[in-house]
Short mmCIF file of N, CA and C in Angstrom, two decimals:
data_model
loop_
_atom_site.label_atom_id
_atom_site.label_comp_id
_atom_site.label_asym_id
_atom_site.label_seq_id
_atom_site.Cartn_x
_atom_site.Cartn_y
_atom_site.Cartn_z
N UNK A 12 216.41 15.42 -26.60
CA UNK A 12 216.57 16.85 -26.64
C UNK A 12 217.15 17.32 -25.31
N UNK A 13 218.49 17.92 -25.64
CA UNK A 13 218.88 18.51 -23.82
C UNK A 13 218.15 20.26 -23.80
N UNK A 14 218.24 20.01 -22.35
CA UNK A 14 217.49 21.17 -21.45
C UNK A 14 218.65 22.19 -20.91
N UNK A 15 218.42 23.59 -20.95
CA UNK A 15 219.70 24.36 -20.65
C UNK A 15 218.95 25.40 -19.65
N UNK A 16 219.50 25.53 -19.14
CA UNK A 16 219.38 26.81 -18.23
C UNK A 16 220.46 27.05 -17.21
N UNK A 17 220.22 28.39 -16.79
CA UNK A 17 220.98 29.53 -16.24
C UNK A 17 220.98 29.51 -14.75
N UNK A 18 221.95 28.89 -13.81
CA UNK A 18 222.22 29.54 -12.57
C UNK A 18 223.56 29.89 -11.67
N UNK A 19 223.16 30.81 -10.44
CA UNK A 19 224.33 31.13 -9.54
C UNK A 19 224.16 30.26 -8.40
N UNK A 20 224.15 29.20 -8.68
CA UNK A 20 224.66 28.67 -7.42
C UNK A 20 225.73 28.35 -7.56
N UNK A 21 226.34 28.23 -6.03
CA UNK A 21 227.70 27.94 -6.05
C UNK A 21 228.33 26.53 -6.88
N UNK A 22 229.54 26.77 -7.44
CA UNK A 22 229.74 25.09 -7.98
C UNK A 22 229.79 23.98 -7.32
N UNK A 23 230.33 24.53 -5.68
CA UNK A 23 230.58 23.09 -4.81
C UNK A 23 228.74 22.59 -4.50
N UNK A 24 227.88 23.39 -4.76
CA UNK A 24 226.42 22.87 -4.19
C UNK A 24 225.35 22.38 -5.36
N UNK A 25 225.83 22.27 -6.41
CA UNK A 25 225.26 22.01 -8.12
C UNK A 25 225.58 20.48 -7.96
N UNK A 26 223.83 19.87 -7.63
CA UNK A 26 223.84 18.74 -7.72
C UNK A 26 223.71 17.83 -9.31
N UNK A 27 224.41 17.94 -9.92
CA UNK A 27 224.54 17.81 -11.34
C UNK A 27 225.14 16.37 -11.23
N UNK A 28 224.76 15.54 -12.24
CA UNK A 28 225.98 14.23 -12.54
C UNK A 28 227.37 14.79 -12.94
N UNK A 29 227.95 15.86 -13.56
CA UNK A 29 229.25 15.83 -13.88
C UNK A 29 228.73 17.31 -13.69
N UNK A 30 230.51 17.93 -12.96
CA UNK A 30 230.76 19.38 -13.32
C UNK A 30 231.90 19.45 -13.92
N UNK A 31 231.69 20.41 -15.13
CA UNK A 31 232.99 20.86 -15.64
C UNK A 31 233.92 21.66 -15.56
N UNK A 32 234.81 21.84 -14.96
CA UNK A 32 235.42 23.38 -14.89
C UNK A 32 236.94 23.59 -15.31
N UNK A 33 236.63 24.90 -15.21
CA UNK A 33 238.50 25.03 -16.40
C UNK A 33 239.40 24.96 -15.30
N UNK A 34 240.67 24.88 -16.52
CA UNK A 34 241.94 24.83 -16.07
C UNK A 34 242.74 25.56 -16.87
N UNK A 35 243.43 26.62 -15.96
CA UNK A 35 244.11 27.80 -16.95
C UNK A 35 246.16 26.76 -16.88
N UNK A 36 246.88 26.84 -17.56
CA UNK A 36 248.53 26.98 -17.21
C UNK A 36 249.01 27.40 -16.18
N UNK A 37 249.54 27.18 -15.45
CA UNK A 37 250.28 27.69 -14.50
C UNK A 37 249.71 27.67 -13.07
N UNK A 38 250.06 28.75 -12.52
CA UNK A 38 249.40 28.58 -11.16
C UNK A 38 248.12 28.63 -10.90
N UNK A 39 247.63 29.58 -11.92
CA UNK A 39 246.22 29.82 -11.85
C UNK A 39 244.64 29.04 -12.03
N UNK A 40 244.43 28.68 -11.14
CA UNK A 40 242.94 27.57 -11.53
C UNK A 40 241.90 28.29 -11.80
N UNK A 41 241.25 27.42 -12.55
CA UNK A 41 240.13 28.13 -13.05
C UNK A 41 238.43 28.48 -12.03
N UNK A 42 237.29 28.98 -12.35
CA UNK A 42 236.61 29.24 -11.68
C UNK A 42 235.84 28.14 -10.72
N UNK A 43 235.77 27.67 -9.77
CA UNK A 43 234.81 26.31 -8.70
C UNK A 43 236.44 25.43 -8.96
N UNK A 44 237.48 25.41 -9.12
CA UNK A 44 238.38 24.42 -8.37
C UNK A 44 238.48 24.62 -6.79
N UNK A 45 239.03 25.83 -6.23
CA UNK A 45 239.00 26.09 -5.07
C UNK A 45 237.98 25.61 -4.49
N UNK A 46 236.78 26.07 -4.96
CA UNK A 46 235.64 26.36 -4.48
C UNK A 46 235.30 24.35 -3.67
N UNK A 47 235.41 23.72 -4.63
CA UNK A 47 235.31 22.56 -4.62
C UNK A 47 236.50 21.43 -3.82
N UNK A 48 237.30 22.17 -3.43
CA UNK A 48 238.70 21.40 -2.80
C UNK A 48 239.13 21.09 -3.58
N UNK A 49 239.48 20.83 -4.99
CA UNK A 49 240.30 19.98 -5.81
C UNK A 49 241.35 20.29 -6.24
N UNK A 50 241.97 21.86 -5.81
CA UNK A 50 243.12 22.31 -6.16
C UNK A 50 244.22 21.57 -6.36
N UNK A 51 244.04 20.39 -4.77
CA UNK A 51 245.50 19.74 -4.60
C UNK A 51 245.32 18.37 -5.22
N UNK A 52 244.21 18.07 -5.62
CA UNK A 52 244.18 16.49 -6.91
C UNK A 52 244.75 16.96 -8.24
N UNK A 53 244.34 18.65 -8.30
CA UNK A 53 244.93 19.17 -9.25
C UNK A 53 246.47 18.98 -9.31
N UNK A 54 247.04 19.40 -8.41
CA UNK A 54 248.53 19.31 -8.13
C UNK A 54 249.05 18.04 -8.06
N UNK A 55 248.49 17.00 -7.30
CA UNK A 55 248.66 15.69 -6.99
C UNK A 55 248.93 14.92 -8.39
N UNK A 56 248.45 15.03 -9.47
CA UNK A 56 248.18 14.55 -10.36
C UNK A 56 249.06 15.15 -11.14
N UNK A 57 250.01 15.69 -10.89
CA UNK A 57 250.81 16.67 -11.84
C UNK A 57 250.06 17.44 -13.26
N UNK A 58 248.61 17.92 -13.12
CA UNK A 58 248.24 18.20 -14.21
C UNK A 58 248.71 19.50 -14.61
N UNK A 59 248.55 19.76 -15.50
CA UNK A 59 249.32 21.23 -16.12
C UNK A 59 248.08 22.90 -16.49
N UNK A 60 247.20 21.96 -16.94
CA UNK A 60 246.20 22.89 -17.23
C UNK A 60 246.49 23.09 -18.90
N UNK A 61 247.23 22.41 -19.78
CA UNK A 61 247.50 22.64 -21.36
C UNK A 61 246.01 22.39 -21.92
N UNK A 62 245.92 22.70 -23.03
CA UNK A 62 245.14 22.11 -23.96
C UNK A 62 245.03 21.16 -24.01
N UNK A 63 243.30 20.48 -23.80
CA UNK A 63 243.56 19.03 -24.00
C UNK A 63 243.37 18.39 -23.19
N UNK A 64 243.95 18.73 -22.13
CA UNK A 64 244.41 17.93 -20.69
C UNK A 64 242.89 17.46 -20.02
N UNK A 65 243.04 16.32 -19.53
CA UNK A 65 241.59 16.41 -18.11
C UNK A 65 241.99 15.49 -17.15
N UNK A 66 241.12 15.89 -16.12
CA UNK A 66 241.48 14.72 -15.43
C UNK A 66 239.97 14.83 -14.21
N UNK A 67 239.14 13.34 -14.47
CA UNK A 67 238.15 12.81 -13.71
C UNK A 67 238.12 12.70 -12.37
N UNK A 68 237.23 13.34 -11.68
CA UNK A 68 237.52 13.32 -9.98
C UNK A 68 236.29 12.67 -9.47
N UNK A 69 235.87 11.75 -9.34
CA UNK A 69 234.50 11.19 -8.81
C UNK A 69 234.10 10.71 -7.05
N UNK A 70 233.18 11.76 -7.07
CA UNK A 70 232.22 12.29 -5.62
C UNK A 70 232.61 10.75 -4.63
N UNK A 71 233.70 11.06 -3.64
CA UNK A 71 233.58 10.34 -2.63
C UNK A 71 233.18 10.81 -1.38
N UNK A 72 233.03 10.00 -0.40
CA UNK A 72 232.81 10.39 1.11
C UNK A 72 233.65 11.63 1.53
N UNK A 73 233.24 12.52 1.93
CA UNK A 73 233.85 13.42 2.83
C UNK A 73 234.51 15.00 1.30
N UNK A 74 233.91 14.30 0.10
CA UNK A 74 234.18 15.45 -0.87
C UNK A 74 233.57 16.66 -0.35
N UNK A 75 233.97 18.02 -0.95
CA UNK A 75 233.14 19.37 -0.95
C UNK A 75 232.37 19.76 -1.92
N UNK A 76 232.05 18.83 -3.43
CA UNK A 76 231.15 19.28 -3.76
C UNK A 76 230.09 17.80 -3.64
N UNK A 77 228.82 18.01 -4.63
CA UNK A 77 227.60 17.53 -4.52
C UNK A 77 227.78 16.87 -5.98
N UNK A 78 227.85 17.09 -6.94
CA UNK A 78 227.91 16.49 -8.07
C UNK A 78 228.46 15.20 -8.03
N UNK A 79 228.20 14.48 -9.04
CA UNK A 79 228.95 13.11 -9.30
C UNK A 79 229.94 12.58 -9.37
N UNK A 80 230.60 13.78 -9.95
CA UNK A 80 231.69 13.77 -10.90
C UNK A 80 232.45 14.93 -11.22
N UNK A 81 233.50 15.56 -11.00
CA UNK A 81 234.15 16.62 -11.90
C UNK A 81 235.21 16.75 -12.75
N UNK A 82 234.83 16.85 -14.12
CA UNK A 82 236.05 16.81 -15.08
C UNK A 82 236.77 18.16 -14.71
N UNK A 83 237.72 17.82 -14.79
CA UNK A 83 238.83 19.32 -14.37
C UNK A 83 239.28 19.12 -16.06
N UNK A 84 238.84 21.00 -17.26
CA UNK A 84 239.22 20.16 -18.13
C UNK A 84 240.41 21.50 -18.72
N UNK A 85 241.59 20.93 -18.75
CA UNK A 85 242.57 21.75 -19.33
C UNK A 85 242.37 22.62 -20.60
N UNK A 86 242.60 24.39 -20.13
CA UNK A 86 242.18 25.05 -21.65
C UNK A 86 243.53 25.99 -22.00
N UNK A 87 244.75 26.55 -21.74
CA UNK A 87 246.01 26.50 -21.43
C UNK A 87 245.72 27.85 -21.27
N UNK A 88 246.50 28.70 -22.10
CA UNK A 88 246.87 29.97 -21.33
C UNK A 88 245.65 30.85 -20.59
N UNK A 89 245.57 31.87 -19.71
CA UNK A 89 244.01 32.44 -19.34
C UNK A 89 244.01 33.55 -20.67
N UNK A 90 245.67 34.30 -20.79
CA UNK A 90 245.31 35.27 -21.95
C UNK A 90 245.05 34.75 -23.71
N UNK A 91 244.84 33.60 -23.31
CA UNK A 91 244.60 33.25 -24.62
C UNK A 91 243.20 32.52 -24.62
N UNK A 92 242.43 32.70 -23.59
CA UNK A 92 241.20 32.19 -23.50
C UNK A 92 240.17 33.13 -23.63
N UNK A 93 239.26 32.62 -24.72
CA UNK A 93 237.77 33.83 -25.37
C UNK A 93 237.21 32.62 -25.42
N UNK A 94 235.79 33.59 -25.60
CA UNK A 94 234.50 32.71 -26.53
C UNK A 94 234.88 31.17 -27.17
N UNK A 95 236.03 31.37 -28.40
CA UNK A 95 236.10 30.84 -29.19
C UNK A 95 236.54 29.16 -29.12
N UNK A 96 237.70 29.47 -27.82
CA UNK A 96 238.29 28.37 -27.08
C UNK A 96 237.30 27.82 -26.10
N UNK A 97 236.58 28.76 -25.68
CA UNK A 97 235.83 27.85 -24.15
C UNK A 97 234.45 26.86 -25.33
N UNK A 98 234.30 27.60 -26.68
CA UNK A 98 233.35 26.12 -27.18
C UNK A 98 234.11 25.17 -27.63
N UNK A 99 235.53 25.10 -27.82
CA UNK A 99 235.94 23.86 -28.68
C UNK A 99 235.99 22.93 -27.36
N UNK A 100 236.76 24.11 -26.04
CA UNK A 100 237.39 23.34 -24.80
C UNK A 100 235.78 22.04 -24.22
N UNK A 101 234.58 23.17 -24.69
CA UNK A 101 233.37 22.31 -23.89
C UNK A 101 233.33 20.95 -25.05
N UNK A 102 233.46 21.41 -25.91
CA UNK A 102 232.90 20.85 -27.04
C UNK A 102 233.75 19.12 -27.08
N UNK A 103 235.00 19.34 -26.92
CA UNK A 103 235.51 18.21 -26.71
C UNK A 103 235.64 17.61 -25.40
N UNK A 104 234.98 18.33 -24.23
CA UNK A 104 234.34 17.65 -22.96
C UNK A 104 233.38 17.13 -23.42
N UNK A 105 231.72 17.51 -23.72
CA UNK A 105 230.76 16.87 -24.06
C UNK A 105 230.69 15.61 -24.80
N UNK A 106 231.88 15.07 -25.62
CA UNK A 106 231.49 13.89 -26.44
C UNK A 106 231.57 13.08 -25.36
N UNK A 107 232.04 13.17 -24.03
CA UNK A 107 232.43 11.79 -23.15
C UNK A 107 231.44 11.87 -21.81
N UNK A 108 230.75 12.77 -21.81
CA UNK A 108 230.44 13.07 -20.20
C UNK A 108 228.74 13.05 -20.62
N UNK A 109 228.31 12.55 -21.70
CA UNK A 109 226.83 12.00 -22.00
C UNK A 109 226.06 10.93 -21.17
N UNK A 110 227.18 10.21 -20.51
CA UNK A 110 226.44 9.20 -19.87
C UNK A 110 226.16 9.81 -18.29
N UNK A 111 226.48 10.88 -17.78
CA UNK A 111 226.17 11.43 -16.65
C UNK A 111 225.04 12.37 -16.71
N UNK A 112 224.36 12.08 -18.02
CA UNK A 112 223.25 12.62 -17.91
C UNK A 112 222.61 14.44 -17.76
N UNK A 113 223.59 14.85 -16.76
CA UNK A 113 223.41 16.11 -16.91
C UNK A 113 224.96 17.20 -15.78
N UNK A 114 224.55 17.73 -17.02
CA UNK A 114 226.64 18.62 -16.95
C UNK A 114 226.04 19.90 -16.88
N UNK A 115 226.75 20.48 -15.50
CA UNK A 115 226.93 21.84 -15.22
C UNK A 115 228.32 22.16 -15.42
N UNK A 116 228.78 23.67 -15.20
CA UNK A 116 230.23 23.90 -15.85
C UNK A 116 230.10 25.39 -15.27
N UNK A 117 231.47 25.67 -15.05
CA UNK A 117 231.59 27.31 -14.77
C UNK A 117 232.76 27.97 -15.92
N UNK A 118 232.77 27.52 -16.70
CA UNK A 118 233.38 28.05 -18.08
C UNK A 118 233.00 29.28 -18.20
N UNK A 119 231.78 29.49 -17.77
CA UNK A 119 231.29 31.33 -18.43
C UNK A 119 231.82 32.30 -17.44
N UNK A 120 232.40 31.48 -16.43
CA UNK A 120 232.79 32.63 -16.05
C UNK A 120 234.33 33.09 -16.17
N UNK A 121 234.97 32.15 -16.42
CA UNK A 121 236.53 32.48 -16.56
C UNK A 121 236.56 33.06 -18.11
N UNK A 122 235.85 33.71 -18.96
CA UNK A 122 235.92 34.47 -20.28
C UNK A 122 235.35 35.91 -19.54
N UNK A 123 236.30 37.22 -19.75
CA UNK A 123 235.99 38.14 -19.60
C UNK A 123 235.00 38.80 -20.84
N UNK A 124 234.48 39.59 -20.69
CA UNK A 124 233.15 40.53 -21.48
C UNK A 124 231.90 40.29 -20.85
N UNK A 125 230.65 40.24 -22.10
CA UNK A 125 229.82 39.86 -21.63
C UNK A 125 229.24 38.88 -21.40
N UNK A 126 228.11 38.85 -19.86
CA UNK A 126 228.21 37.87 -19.39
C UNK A 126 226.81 37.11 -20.12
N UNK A 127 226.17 37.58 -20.95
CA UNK A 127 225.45 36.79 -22.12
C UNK A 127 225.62 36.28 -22.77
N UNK A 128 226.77 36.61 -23.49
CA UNK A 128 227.51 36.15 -24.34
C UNK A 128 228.35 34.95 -24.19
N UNK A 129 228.85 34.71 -22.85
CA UNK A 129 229.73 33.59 -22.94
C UNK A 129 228.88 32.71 -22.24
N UNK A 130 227.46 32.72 -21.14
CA UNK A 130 226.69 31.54 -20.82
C UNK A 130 226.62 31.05 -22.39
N UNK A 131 226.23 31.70 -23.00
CA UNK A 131 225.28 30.95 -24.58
C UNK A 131 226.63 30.28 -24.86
N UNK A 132 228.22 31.02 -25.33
CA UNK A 132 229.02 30.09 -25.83
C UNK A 132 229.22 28.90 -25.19
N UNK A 133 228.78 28.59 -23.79
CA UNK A 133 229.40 27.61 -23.14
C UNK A 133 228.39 26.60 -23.27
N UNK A 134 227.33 26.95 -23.12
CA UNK A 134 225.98 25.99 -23.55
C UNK A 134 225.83 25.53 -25.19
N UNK A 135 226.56 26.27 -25.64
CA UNK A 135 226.51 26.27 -27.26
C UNK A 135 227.82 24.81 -27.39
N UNK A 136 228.77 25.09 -26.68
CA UNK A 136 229.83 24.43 -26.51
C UNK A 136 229.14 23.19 -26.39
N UNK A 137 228.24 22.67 -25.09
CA UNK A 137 228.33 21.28 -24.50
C UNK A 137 226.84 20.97 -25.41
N UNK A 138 226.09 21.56 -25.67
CA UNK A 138 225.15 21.71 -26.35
C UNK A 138 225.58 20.84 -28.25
N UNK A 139 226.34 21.53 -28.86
CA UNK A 139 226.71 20.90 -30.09
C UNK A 139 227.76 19.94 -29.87
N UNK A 140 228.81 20.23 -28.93
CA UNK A 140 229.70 19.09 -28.84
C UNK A 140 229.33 17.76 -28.69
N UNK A 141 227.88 17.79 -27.91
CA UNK A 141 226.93 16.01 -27.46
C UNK A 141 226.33 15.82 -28.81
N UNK A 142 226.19 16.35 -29.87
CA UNK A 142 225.26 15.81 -31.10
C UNK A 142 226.29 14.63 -31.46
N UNK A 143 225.56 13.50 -31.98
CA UNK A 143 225.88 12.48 -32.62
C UNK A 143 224.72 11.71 -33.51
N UNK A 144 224.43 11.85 -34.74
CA UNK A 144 224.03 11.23 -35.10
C UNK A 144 223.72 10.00 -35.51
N UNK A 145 222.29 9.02 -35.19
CA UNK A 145 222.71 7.73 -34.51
C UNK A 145 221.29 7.17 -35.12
N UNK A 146 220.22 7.53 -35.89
CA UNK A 146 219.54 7.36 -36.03
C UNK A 146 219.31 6.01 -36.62
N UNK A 147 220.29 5.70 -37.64
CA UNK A 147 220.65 4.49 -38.24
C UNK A 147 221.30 3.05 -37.46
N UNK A 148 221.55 3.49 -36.42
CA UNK A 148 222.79 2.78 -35.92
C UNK A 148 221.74 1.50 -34.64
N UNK A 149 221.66 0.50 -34.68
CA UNK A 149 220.92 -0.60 -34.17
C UNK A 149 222.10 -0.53 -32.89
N UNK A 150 222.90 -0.55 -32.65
CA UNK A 150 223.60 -0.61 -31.15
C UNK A 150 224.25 0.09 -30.91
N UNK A 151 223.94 1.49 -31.02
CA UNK A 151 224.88 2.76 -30.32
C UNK A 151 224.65 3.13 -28.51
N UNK A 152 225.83 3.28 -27.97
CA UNK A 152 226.46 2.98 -26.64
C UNK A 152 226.38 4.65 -26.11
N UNK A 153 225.92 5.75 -27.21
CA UNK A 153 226.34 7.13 -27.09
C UNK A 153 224.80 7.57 -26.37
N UNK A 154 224.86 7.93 -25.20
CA UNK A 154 223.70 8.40 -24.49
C UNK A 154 223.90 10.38 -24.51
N UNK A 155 223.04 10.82 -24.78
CA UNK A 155 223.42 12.14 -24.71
C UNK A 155 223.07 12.73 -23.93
N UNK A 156 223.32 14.26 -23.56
CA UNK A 156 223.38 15.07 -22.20
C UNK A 156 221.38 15.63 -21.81
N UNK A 157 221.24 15.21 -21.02
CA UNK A 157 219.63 15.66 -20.98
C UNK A 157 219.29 17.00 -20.35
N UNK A 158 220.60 17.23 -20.02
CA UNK A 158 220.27 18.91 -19.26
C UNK A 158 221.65 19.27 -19.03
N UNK A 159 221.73 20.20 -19.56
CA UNK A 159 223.01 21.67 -19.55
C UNK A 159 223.03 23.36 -18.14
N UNK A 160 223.38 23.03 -17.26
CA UNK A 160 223.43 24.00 -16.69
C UNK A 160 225.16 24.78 -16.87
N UNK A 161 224.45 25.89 -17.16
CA UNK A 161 225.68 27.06 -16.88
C UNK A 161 225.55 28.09 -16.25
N UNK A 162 226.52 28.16 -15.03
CA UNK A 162 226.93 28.73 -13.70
C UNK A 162 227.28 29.71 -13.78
N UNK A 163 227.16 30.91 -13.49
CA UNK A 163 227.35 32.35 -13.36
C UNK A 163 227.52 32.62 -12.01
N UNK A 164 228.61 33.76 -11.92
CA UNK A 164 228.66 34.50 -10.26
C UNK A 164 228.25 34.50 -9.71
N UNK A 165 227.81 34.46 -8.27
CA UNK A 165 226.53 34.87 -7.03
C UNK A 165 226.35 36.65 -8.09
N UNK A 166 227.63 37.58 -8.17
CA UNK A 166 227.28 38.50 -8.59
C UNK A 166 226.68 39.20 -10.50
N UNK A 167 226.72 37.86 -11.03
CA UNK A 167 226.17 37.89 -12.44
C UNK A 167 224.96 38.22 -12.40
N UNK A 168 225.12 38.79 -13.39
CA UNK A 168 223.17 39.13 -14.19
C UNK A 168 222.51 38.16 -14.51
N UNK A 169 221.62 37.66 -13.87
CA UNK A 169 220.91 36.18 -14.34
C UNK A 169 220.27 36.68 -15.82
N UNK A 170 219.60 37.64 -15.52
CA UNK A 170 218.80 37.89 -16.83
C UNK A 170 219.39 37.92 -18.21
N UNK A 171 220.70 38.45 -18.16
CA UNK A 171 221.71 38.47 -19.05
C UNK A 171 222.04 36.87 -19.63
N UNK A 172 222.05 36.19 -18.29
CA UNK A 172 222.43 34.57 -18.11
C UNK A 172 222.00 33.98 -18.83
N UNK A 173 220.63 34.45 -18.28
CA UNK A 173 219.32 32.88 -18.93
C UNK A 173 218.93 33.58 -20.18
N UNK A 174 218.94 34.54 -20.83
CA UNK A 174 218.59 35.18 -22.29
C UNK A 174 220.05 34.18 -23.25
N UNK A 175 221.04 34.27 -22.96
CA UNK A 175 222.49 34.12 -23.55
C UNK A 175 221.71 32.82 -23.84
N UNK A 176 221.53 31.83 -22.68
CA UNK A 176 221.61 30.11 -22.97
C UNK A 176 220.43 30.01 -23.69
N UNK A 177 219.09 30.70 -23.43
CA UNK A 177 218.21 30.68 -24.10
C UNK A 177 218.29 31.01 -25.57
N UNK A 178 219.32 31.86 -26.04
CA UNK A 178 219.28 31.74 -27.34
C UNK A 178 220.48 30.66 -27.94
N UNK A 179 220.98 30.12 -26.77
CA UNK A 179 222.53 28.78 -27.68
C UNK A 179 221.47 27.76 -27.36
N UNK A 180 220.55 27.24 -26.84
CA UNK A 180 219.34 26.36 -26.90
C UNK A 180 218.54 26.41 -28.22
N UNK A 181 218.28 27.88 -28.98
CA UNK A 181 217.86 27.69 -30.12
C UNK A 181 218.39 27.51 -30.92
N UNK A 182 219.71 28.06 -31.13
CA UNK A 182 221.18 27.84 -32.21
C UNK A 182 221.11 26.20 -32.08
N UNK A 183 221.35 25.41 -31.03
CA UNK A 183 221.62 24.30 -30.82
C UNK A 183 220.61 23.07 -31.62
N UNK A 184 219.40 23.74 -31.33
CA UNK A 184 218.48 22.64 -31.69
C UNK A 184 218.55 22.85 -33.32
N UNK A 185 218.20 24.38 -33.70
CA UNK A 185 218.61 23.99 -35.04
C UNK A 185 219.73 23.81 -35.89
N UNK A 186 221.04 23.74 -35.29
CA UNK A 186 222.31 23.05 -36.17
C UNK A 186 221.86 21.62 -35.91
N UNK A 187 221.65 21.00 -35.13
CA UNK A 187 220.93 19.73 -34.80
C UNK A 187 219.79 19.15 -35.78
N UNK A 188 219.44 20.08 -35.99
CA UNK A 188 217.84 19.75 -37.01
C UNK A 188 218.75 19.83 -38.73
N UNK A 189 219.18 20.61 -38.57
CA UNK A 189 220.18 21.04 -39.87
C UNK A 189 221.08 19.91 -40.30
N UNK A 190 221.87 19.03 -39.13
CA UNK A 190 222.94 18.11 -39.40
C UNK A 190 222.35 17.12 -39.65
N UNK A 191 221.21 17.05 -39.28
CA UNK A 191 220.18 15.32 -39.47
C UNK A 191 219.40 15.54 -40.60
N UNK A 192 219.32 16.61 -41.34
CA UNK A 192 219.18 16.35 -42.36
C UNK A 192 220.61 16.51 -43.48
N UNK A 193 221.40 16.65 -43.63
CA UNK A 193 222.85 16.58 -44.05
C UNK A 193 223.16 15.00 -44.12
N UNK A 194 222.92 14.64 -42.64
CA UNK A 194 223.19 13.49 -42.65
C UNK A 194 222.59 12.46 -43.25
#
């Protein structure tokens, strides 16, 4: 069962096994690249920021953030980014980043509205994207995410925050409870 909750700490200081964070097209990076130095691995790497795109940066000597790991994960245009895109964008991060045990992300904050609304989509995102049903399976290799943090502003409403994830934690467990029996 993964664990979700709500904070503002900065992304470069989120001691998490993997952080996730977007990547808009063009010049524009998404929320904790700066923050984290990775702008220019961004560049280095000729990545684009399209749909789809990622690219793995793993915590060496003399890095700026604390995490393990950061998927930089391509979601393409910013005006074409809502709710709807930041769960598929998490959703197809989460099937791979299970074995790091536990994934923070600043996705909620690069979706304008409310800021309840998009912690829960983003937790909802990495939250259903890690289900795999495996119950049957004598040698499955698929470890899943044991804790979900999603990152909000120094200036976000926590309360707003932790209500949003607190209710994609209940959505989550029961499409989860729902698919295992389907399955």
């Amino acid at each position: 069962m993964t664990t979700f909750s709500f904070s503002t700490d900065a992304p470069a200081a989120v001691k998490a096994g993997i952080l996730i964070l977007p990547v808009f097209e063009g010049p524009d990076v998404g929320p904790g690249v700066k923050e984290t130095g990775l702008e220019q691995a961004y560049r280095d790497a000729r990545f684009t920021g399209k749909k789809g795109e990622s690219l793995l940066v793993t915590n060496r000597d003399g890095d700026r953030f604390a995490a393990g790991a950061v998927l930089l994960q391509g979601v393409g245009a910013r005006k074409e980014f809502d709710l709807v895109a930041m769960r598929r964008a998490l959703g197809r991060a989460a099937s791979s980043v299970g074995r790091f045990g536990h994934a923070a992300t600043t996705f909620a904050q690069a979706v304008r509205g409310d800021r309840g609304d998009a912690a829960q989509a983003a937790a909802e995102g990495l939250g259903l994207g890690a289900y795999r049903f495996d119950r049957y399976k004598s040698n499955d290799d698929h470890e899943p995410l044991s804790t979900v943090t999603v990152l909000g502003s120094a200036r976000a409403d926590g309360k707003s925050g932790r209500e949003g994830v607190r209710r994609a934690e209940v959505l989550v467990d029961a499409v989860g409870w729902a698919r295992d029996l389907v399955n």
